[in-house]
Coordinates of C-alpha atoms and ligand atoms in Angstrom, one line a residue:
M1 CA -0.1 -0.1 0.0
V2 CA 2.5 2.5 0.9
G3 CA 4.3 1.4 -1.7
A4 CA 1.5 2.0 -4.7
C5 CA 1.0 5.5 -2.8
L6 CA 5.2 6.7 -3.1
A7 CA 4.8 5.3 -6.6
E8 CA 1.5 6.9 -7.4
T9 CA 3.2 10.8 -6.7
G10 CA 6.3 9.5 -9.1
N11 CA 8.5 7.4 -6.8
D12 CA 10.3 4.5 -8.5
V13 CA 9.3 1.7 -6.1
I14 CA 10.4 -1.6 -5.6
C15 CA 8.3 -3.6 -3.3
G16 CA 10.2 -7.1 -1.6
D17 CA 8.2 -10.0 0.3
V18 CA 9.8 -13.6 0.5
D19 CA 6.6 -14.6 0.5
A20 CA 6.5 -16.0 -3.6
E21 CA 3.1 -16.4 -3.5
K22 CA 2.1 -13.0 -2.6
I23 CA 4.4 -10.7 -4.6
A24 CA 3.5 -12.9 -8.4
A25 CA 0.1 -12.1 -7.7
L26 CA 0.8 -8.4 -6.7
S27 CA 3.2 -9.0 -10.1
Q28 CA 0.2 -9.1 -11.6
G29 CA -1.6 -6.0 -10.4
R30 CA -3.8 -8.7 -7.5
I31 CA -3.8 -7.5 -4.0
P32 CA -3.9 -10.6 -1.6
I33 CA -6.0 -8.3 0.8
Y34 CA -9.4 -7.1 0.7
E35 CA -9.0 -2.9 0.8
P36 CA -10.7 -0.6 -1.3
G37 CA -8.9 1.2 -3.7
L38 CA -5.8 -0.6 -3.5
E39 CA -6.3 -2.5 -7.0
P40 CA -6.5 0.2 -9.4
L41 CA -3.6 2.3 -7.8
V42 CA -1.0 -0.8 -8.1
E43 CA -2.5 -1.8 -11.8
R44 CA -1.8 1.9 -12.9
N45 CA 1.5 2.2 -11.5
I46 CA 2.4 -1.1 -12.4
A47 CA 1.6 -0.3 -16.2
V48 CA 3.8 2.7 -16.2
G49 CA 6.2 1.0 -15.0
R50 CA 6.5 2.9 -12.0
L51 CA 6.2 -0.1 -9.1
R52 CA 7.5 -3.4 -9.1
F53 CA 7.6 -6.2 -6.3
T54 CA 9.9 -9.5 -6.1
T55 CA 10.8 -11.9 -3.9
D56 CA 15.1 -10.4 -3.8
I57 CA 15.5 -8.0 -1.1
P58 CA 19.5 -7.5 -1.7
E59 CA 18.2 -6.2 -5.3
V60 CA 15.5 -3.9 -3.3
T61 CA 18.8 -2.6 -1.0
R62 CA 20.6 -2.0 -4.1
E63 CA 19.0 -0.4 -5.9
S64 CA 16.6 2.3 -3.5
E65 CA 17.9 5.2 -1.7
V66 CA 15.4 5.3 1.1
I67 CA 14.0 1.5 2.1
F68 CA 10.8 1.2 3.9
I69 CA 10.8 -1.6 6.3
A70 CA 6.7 -2.6 6.2
V71 CA 7.3 -6.2 7.8
G72 CA 4.9 -7.7 10.6
T73 CA 5.7 -7.5 13.8
P74 CA 3.4 -10.0 15.9
A75 CA 3.2 -10.7 19.9
D76 CA 6.0 -12.6 21.1
E77 CA 4.6 -15.1 23.6
D78 CA 5.3 -12.8 26.7
G79 CA 3.6 -10.1 25.3
S80 CA 6.7 -7.9 23.2
A81 CA 7.0 -7.5 19.7
D82 CA 8.3 -9.9 18.1
L83 CA 11.3 -7.8 16.1
R84 CA 12.6 -10.9 14.7
H85 CA 12.1 -10.3 10.8
V86 CA 12.7 -6.6 11.2
L87 CA 16.4 -7.8 12.0
D88 CA 15.9 -10.1 9.3
V89 CA 15.7 -7.2 6.9
A90 CA 18.5 -5.6 8.5
A91 CA 20.9 -7.7 8.2
V92 CA 20.1 -8.3 4.7
I93 CA 19.9 -4.0 4.4
G94 CA 23.4 -4.1 6.1
D95 CA 24.6 -7.3 3.9
N96 CA 23.6 -5.5 0.5
M97 CA 24.4 -1.6 1.3
N98 CA 26.3 0.2 -2.2
G99 CA 26.3 3.1 -1.2
E100 CA 24.3 6.2 1.4
K101 CA 20.8 5.0 2.6
V102 CA 18.0 6.3 4.6
V103 CA 16.4 3.4 6.2
V104 CA 13.1 3.6 7.7
T105 CA 10.3 2.0 10.7
K106 CA 7.1 2.0 9.2
S107 CA 6.4 -1.4 10.8
T108 CA 4.8 -0.1 14.9
V109 CA 8.1 -1.2 16.9
P110 CA 9.3 -0.3 20.0
V111 CA 11.1 2.5 21.7
G112 CA 14.8 1.7 20.6
T113 CA 14.0 -0.8 17.6
A114 CA 15.0 2.1 15.1
A115 CA 18.3 2.5 16.8
L116 CA 18.9 -1.7 16.9
V117 CA 18.3 -1.4 13.4
K118 CA 21.1 1.0 12.9
E119 CA 23.5 -1.1 14.7
T120 CA 22.2 -3.9 12.8
I121 CA 23.2 -2.3 9.7
E122 CA 26.5 -0.8 10.6
A123 CA 28.7 -4.1 11.6
R124 CA 27.6 -5.2 8.2
T125 CA 29.0 -2.2 5.9
D126 CA 31.7 0.6 6.4
H127 CA 28.3 3.2 4.0
Q128 CA 26.4 5.5 5.9
V129 CA 22.9 4.7 7.1
H130 CA 20.2 7.4 8.5
V131 CA 17.2 5.5 10.3
C132 CA 13.8 7.2 10.5
S133 CA 10.6 6.1 12.5
N134 CA 7.6 6.9 10.2
P135 CA 5.1 5.0 12.2
E136 CA 1.5 4.0 10.0
F137 CA -1.0 5.4 11.5
L138 CA -4.1 4.2 8.0
K139 CA -7.0 2.4 8.6
E140 CA -7.7 -0.9 6.9
G141 CA -10.2 -1.0 4.7
A142 CA -9.5 3.2 4.7
A143 CA -5.7 2.7 4.0
V144 CA -5.2 4.9 0.3
E145 CA -7.6 7.5 1.6
D146 CA -5.2 7.7 5.1
F147 CA -2.1 7.1 3.3
M148 CA -2.9 10.3 0.3
R149 CA -4.8 12.1 2.8
P150 CA -2.8 12.2 5.9
D151 CA -4.2 13.6 9.4
R152 CA -0.8 13.8 10.0
V153 CA 2.6 12.5 9.4
V154 CA 5.0 11.8 12.3
L155 CA 8.7 11.9 11.1
G156 CA 11.4 11.0 13.9
V157 CA 14.5 11.6 12.3
D158 CA 18.5 11.1 13.5
S159 CA 20.0 13.6 10.5
P160 CA 19.7 16.3 8.6
R161 CA 19.4 13.7 5.6
A162 CA 16.8 11.6 6.5
R163 CA 14.6 14.8 7.2
Q164 CA 14.8 16.0 3.9
M165 CA 15.1 13.2 2.2
L166 CA 11.6 11.9 4.6
G167 CA 9.7 15.8 3.8
E168 CA 10.6 15.7 0.5
L169 CA 8.7 11.7 -0.1
H170 CA 5.8 12.8 2.6
E171 CA 5.5 17.0 1.0
P172 CA 2.9 15.4 -1.7
F173 CA 0.3 13.8 0.5
V174 CA 0.1 17.2 2.9
R175 CA -0.8 19.8 0.8
T176 CA -3.4 21.0 1.9
G177 CA -1.7 22.2 5.4
N178 CA -1.9 18.6 7.6
P179 CA 1.6 18.8 9.5
I180 CA 4.1 16.5 9.0
I181 CA 6.2 16.5 12.5
F182 CA 9.2 16.1 13.2
M183 CA 10.8 14.6 16.5
D184 CA 13.5 12.7 17.6
I185 CA 13.1 8.8 17.1
T186 CA 12.6 7.7 20.2
S187 CA 9.4 10.1 20.7
A188 CA 7.9 9.0 17.3
E189 CA 8.2 5.2 18.1
L190 CA 6.3 6.1 21.4
T191 CA 3.4 8.6 19.1
K192 CA 2.0 5.0 17.5
Y193 CA 1.8 2.7 20.7
V194 CA 0.1 5.8 22.1
A195 CA -2.3 6.6 19.5
N196 CA -3.6 3.0 19.8
A197 CA -3.6 2.7 22.8
M198 CA -5.4 5.8 22.8
L199 CA -8.5 4.4 21.2
A200 CA -8.3 1.6 22.9
T201 CA -8.7 2.7 26.6
R202 CA -11.5 4.5 24.1
I203 CA -13.6 1.3 23.5
S204 CA -13.2 -0.5 26.7
L205 CA -14.6 2.7 28.1
M206 CA -17.3 2.6 26.4
N207 CA -17.7 -0.9 26.7
E208 CA -18.2 -1.3 30.2
V209 CA -20.4 2.1 30.3
A210 CA -22.4 -0.6 28.0
R211 CA -22.7 -3.0 30.5
M212 CA -23.7 -0.4 33.1
C213 CA -26.0 1.0 30.5
D214 CA -27.7 -2.7 31.1
L215 CA -27.7 -2.9 34.9
T216 CA -29.1 0.5 34.8
G217 CA -31.6 0.6 32.0
A218 CA -29.4 3.6 30.7
D219 CA -29.3 3.7 26.8
V220 CA -25.7 3.6 25.8
S221 CA -26.8 5.4 22.3
L222 CA -28.1 8.4 23.6
V223 CA -25.2 8.7 26.8
R224 CA -22.3 7.9 23.9
H225 CA -24.6 11.3 21.8
G226 CA -24.2 13.5 24.5
V227 CA -20.9 13.1 25.5
G228 CA -19.1 12.4 22.2
S229 CA -20.6 16.4 21.4
D230 CA -18.4 17.6 23.9
H231 CA -15.7 18.9 22.1
R232 CA -13.2 18.3 24.3
I233 CA -14.0 14.3 23.7
G234 CA -15.5 14.2 20.1
P235 CA -17.3 11.0 18.6
T236 CA -14.8 8.8 17.1
F237 CA -14.0 5.5 18.7
L238 CA -17.1 5.5 21.3
F239 CA -19.6 3.1 20.0
P240 CA -19.3 -0.1 22.2
G241 CA -19.0 -3.6 20.7
P242 CA -18.0 -7.6 21.0
G243 CA -14.2 -6.1 22.0
Y244 CA -11.5 -5.1 19.6
G245 CA -9.7 -6.9 17.4
G246 CA -7.4 -6.6 14.5
S247 CA -3.7 -6.9 13.5
C248 CA -2.6 -3.6 15.4
F249 CA -4.4 -2.6 18.7
P250 CA -4.7 -6.5 20.8
K251 CA -0.6 -7.0 19.8
D252 CA 0.1 -2.9 20.2
I253 CA -1.2 -2.6 23.9
K254 CA 1.2 -6.2 24.4
A255 CA 3.8 -4.8 23.5
L256 CA 3.2 -1.0 25.2
I257 CA 2.5 -2.8 28.3
R258 CA 5.3 -4.9 27.7
T259 CA 7.9 -2.1 27.4
G260 CA 6.6 -0.1 30.6
H261 CA 6.9 -3.8 32.7
E262 CA 11.0 -3.7 30.8
R263 CA 11.3 -0.5 32.3
G264 CA 9.8 -1.6 36.1
Y265 CA 6.6 0.5 34.9
D266 CA 3.1 -1.1 35.4
F267 CA 1.2 0.3 33.1
K268 CA -2.7 0.0 34.8
I269 CA -4.8 1.3 32.8
L270 CA -4.0 -0.4 29.9
R271 CA -3.5 -3.9 31.4
A272 CA -7.4 -2.9 31.9
V273 CA -8.2 -2.3 28.6
E274 CA -7.3 -5.4 27.5
E275 CA -9.0 -7.2 30.5
V276 CA -12.4 -5.7 29.3
N277 CA -11.7 -5.9 26.3
E278 CA -10.8 -9.7 26.4
A279 CA -14.2 -10.2 28.7
Q280 CA -16.2 -8.6 25.9
K281 CA -14.8 -11.3 23.2
R282 CA -17.3 -13.6 25.3
L283 CA -19.7 -11.4 25.9
F284 CA -22.2 -12.2 23.6
L285 CA -21.6 -15.7 23.6
E286 CA -22.6 -15.4 27.6
K287 CA -25.5 -13.2 25.9
V288 CA -26.7 -16.6 23.5
E289 CA -25.7 -19.1 26.5
Q290 CA -28.2 -16.2 28.8
H291 CA -31.1 -17.4 26.3
F292 CA -31.1 -21.3 25.3
G293 CA -29.1 -22.8 28.4
P294 CA -25.6 -23.7 27.9
D295 CA -26.0 -26.4 26.0
L296 CA -25.9 -25.6 22.5
T297 CA -26.7 -29.0 20.2
G298 CA -28.9 -29.0 17.6
R299 CA -29.5 -25.3 17.6
T300 CA -28.3 -23.5 14.5
V301 CA -26.5 -20.0 15.0
A302 CA -25.8 -17.2 11.8
V303 CA -23.4 -15.5 12.5
W304 CA -23.4 -12.3 10.1
G305 CA -20.4 -10.5 9.8
L306 CA -17.0 -12.2 10.9
A307 CA -14.3 -9.6 9.7
F308 CA -13.5 -7.5 12.8
K309 CA -14.1 -4.7 11.4
P310 CA -16.1 -3.3 8.0
G311 CA -14.1 -2.9 5.3
T312 CA -12.0 -5.9 5.4
D313 CA -10.9 -9.8 5.4
D314 CA -9.0 -9.3 8.2
M315 CA -9.9 -11.8 11.1
R316 CA -6.9 -11.4 12.9
E317 CA -8.0 -11.5 16.9
S318 CA -11.7 -10.7 15.6
P319 CA -13.9 -11.0 18.2
S320 CA -16.3 -13.1 15.8
I321 CA -13.7 -16.3 16.4
V322 CA -14.4 -16.4 19.6
L323 CA -18.0 -16.3 19.4
V324 CA -18.0 -19.1 16.4
E325 CA -15.5 -21.2 18.6
G326 CA -17.6 -20.8 21.8
L327 CA -20.9 -21.6 19.6
L328 CA -19.1 -25.1 17.9
A329 CA -17.3 -26.0 21.8
R330 CA -21.6 -26.2 23.1
G331 CA -22.6 -27.9 19.9
A332 CA -24.7 -25.0 17.7
V333 CA -24.0 -25.5 14.1
V334 CA -22.7 -22.2 12.7
Q335 CA -24.6 -20.7 9.4
A336 CA -21.7 -17.7 8.9
H337 CA -21.9 -14.9 6.5
D338 CA -19.1 -12.0 6.0
P339 CA -19.1 -9.7 2.5
A340 CA -15.2 -10.2 2.7
A341 CA -13.5 -12.6 5.3
L342 CA -15.0 -15.9 4.0
P343 CA -12.2 -17.3 2.5
T344 CA -10.3 -15.5 5.8
A345 CA -12.3 -17.5 7.5
R346 CA -12.3 -21.3 5.8
R347 CA -8.4 -21.2 6.4
L348 CA -9.5 -20.3 9.9
F349 CA -12.7 -22.9 10.8
G350 CA -12.1 -25.3 8.2
D351 CA -15.2 -27.7 7.6
R352 CA -16.4 -26.5 11.0
V353 CA -18.2 -24.1 9.9
Q354 CA -21.5 -23.4 7.1
Y355 CA -20.4 -21.0 4.7
F356 CA -22.3 -19.0 2.6
E357 CA -21.8 -16.4 -0.1
R358 CA -25.9 -14.5 0.4
D359 CA -26.5 -12.7 4.1
Y360 CA -30.5 -14.0 4.1
D361 CA -28.8 -17.8 2.8
A362 CA -27.0 -17.9 6.2
L363 CA -30.6 -17.2 7.8
K364 CA -31.9 -20.7 6.6
G365 CA -33.3 -22.7 9.9
A366 CA -31.6 -20.0 12.2
D367 CA -32.4 -20.5 15.6
A368 CA -30.9 -17.3 16.3
L369 CA -28.6 -14.6 14.3
V370 CA -26.0 -12.7 16.0
V371 CA -24.7 -9.6 14.2
M372 CA -21.1 -8.8 14.4
T373 CA -19.5 -6.7 12.5
D374 CA -20.8 -3.3 11.4
W375 CA -20.8 -4.1 7.8
L376 CA -23.1 -1.3 5.9
E377 CA -25.0 -4.5 3.5
Y378 CA -26.3 -5.2 7.8
R379 CA -27.6 -1.9 9.0
R380 CA -31.6 -2.2 6.6
P381 CA -32.4 -5.4 6.2
N382 CA -35.7 -6.8 5.0
F383 CA -37.1 -8.3 8.5
Q384 CA -40.3 -9.9 7.7
R385 CA -37.7 -12.2 5.0
V386 CA -35.1 -12.3 7.8
K387 CA -38.1 -13.3 10.2
E388 CA -39.5 -16.4 6.8
L389 CA -36.1 -17.1 6.8
M390 CA -35.4 -17.9 11.1
K391 CA -36.7 -20.8 12.4
T392 CA -37.3 -18.6 15.3
P393 CA -36.9 -15.3 15.0
V394 CA -34.2 -13.9 17.5
V395 CA -31.3 -11.3 17.3
F396 CA -28.3 -10.6 18.7
D397 CA -26.8 -7.4 18.0
A398 CA -23.5 -6.8 18.9
R399 CA -23.4 -3.2 17.1
N400 CA -26.2 -1.7 17.8
L401 CA -27.8 -2.0 14.5
Y402 CA -32.4 -1.9 15.3
E403 CA -34.5 -0.4 16.8
A404 CA -35.9 -2.8 20.1
S405 CA -39.1 -0.5 18.8
R406 CA -39.1 -2.0 15.6
M407 CA -38.2 -5.1 16.8
R408 CA -40.7 -5.3 19.1
E409 CA -43.3 -3.9 16.3
L410 CA -41.7 -7.2 14.3
K411 CA -42.3 -9.7 17.6
F412 CA -38.4 -10.6 17.4
V413 CA -36.4 -11.1 20.7
Y414 CA -33.6 -8.6 20.1
I415 CA -30.6 -8.4 22.4
P416 CA -28.7 -5.3 21.8
L417 CA -25.6 -3.7 24.0
G418 CA -26.5 -1.5 25.8
R419 CA -29.6 -0.6 25.2
E420 CA -32.7 -1.8 25.5
A421 CA -34.0 -5.1 24.9
V422 CA -36.6 -7.0 24.2
T423 CA -36.8 -10.4 25.6
Ligands
NAD1 N1 -2.3 -3.8 8.8 C1 -2.2 -2.1 9.2 O1 -3.5 -1.4 9.4 C2 -1.9 -1.5 9.8 C3 -1.3 0.1 10.5 C4 -0.3 0.6 11.0 C5 0.8 -0.2 11.0 N2 1.0 -1.5 11.0 C6 2.6 -2.2 11.3 O2 2.9 -2.8 10.2 C7 3.6 -4.0 9.8 C8 2.9 -4.9 9.2 O3 1.7 -4.7 9.2 P1 1.3 -6.1 8.5 O4 -0.4 -5.5 8.3 O5 1.1 -5.1 6.9 O6 1.8 -7.5 8.6 P2 1.1 -8.5 7.4 O7 1.8 -9.6 8.7 O8 0.7 -8.2 6.8 O9 2.8 -8.6 6.6 C9 4.1 -8.0 7.0 C10 4.6 -8.8 5.2 O10 6.4 -9.4 6.4 C11 6.7 -10.2 5.2 N3 8.2 -10.3 5.3 C12 8.6 -10.7 6.5 N4 9.4 -11.2 6.8 C13 10.2 -10.7 5.1 C14 11.2 -10.2 5.7 N5 12.4 -10.9 6.1 N6 11.5 -9.7 4.4 C15 10.9 -9.3 3.5 N7 9.7 -9.6 3.9 C16 9.2 -10.2 5.2 C17 5.8 -11.6 5.2 O11 5.9 -12.0 4.0 C18 4.6 -10.3 4.7 O12 4.0 -10.3 3.8 C19 3.4 -4.4 11.7 O13 4.4 -3.8 12.3 C20 2.1 -3.1 12.0 O14 1.8 -2.9 13.0 C21 -0.2 -2.3 10.1

């Protein structure tokens, strides 16, 4: 994605990855993930010769002035970010340096990683290397738009050369005046984690507020609107749901807790954020159990939405995994639909789940429907048709998409989150 966007502004870009299948697909303009707007960008830039893909990482090093390291940094067993891939790439860069280069850590990496990358490279070459930390703030599902029109670009630099090169590369994306914020490398590395920590904290706070609403009879949507209208708070990331997931929040929260731990600091708020989230991921399974009892043998449950959020086929750490595994363990038959994530789900669950290309087909004979992801197409279903297809009209709504008054009229059992239920 970064490569395609940088090619779009006129740069010559080579993207390297060790995954040969991925590279073969990308070389033909096929994107191995679901990301709106990315495919035409890649196709166009391949066609004009500004973008190419290779598995030859040494060649990428030799031919480039600026090298972005954007490999995965999964959570290690102890929660710390696993830097194996980042440092592997740094070693290959070091071994293939053929002149002065700027190396940019784009992966989300803990404080001190850029210094480690620099050390690794310098131990293998006499050529000068400048390092830069350029954390990525894009959202999956809106990645191209976020990269092309960022709220801000954060650049942690260690030299005037890195500042100038990276500044020039990013200027085309901030012509409307959004800032490029230059800072020291340590602050840049920490900024990315703090941004995700702040957003995850808002989500966990609102998930607890939703539970308070269930206990008190307040309506979380009204509370959210009431507090979100305060300009000091703002309206985003206040929607309660089945817990955060994805490739970033869970691992980044863990990694920041771990960074604190390594330095003798107990990051208490983030431990609570994580604990609330783990409990939240189990909430809708518990709600299903409360309704049907713990043994779901002979029950069929339809699940709408498997991706951790709309606009992506990514199911990493998705709350739907906890739900589906829990339903299967209790003996239920699971009939699942997702507009993008069915191939991902097939790899995860195999033939233990029944998959449906059309949302209504997943409802046939179901005892209940659980809506897990707020894809647009789930927002205004034809409830008459939903009811006709289901064995019993029971809807669990983990995203608060529907209105209790309407569901009552239609004679559904309706169980949302932190709002009036119909039982
Ligand atoms: N996905 C997001 O929305 C997002 C947003 C902001 C930041 N980030 C950060 O960006 C980084 C990458 O995330 P992702 O979701 O793209 O991960 P990913 O796991 O989907 O992709 C990582 C890629 O790195 C490749 N790779 C691994 N080792 C390699 C090596 N030695 N040489 C060359 N390629 C190698 C893998 O084959 C894989 O294709 C992570 O640190 C993540 O935290 C991701």
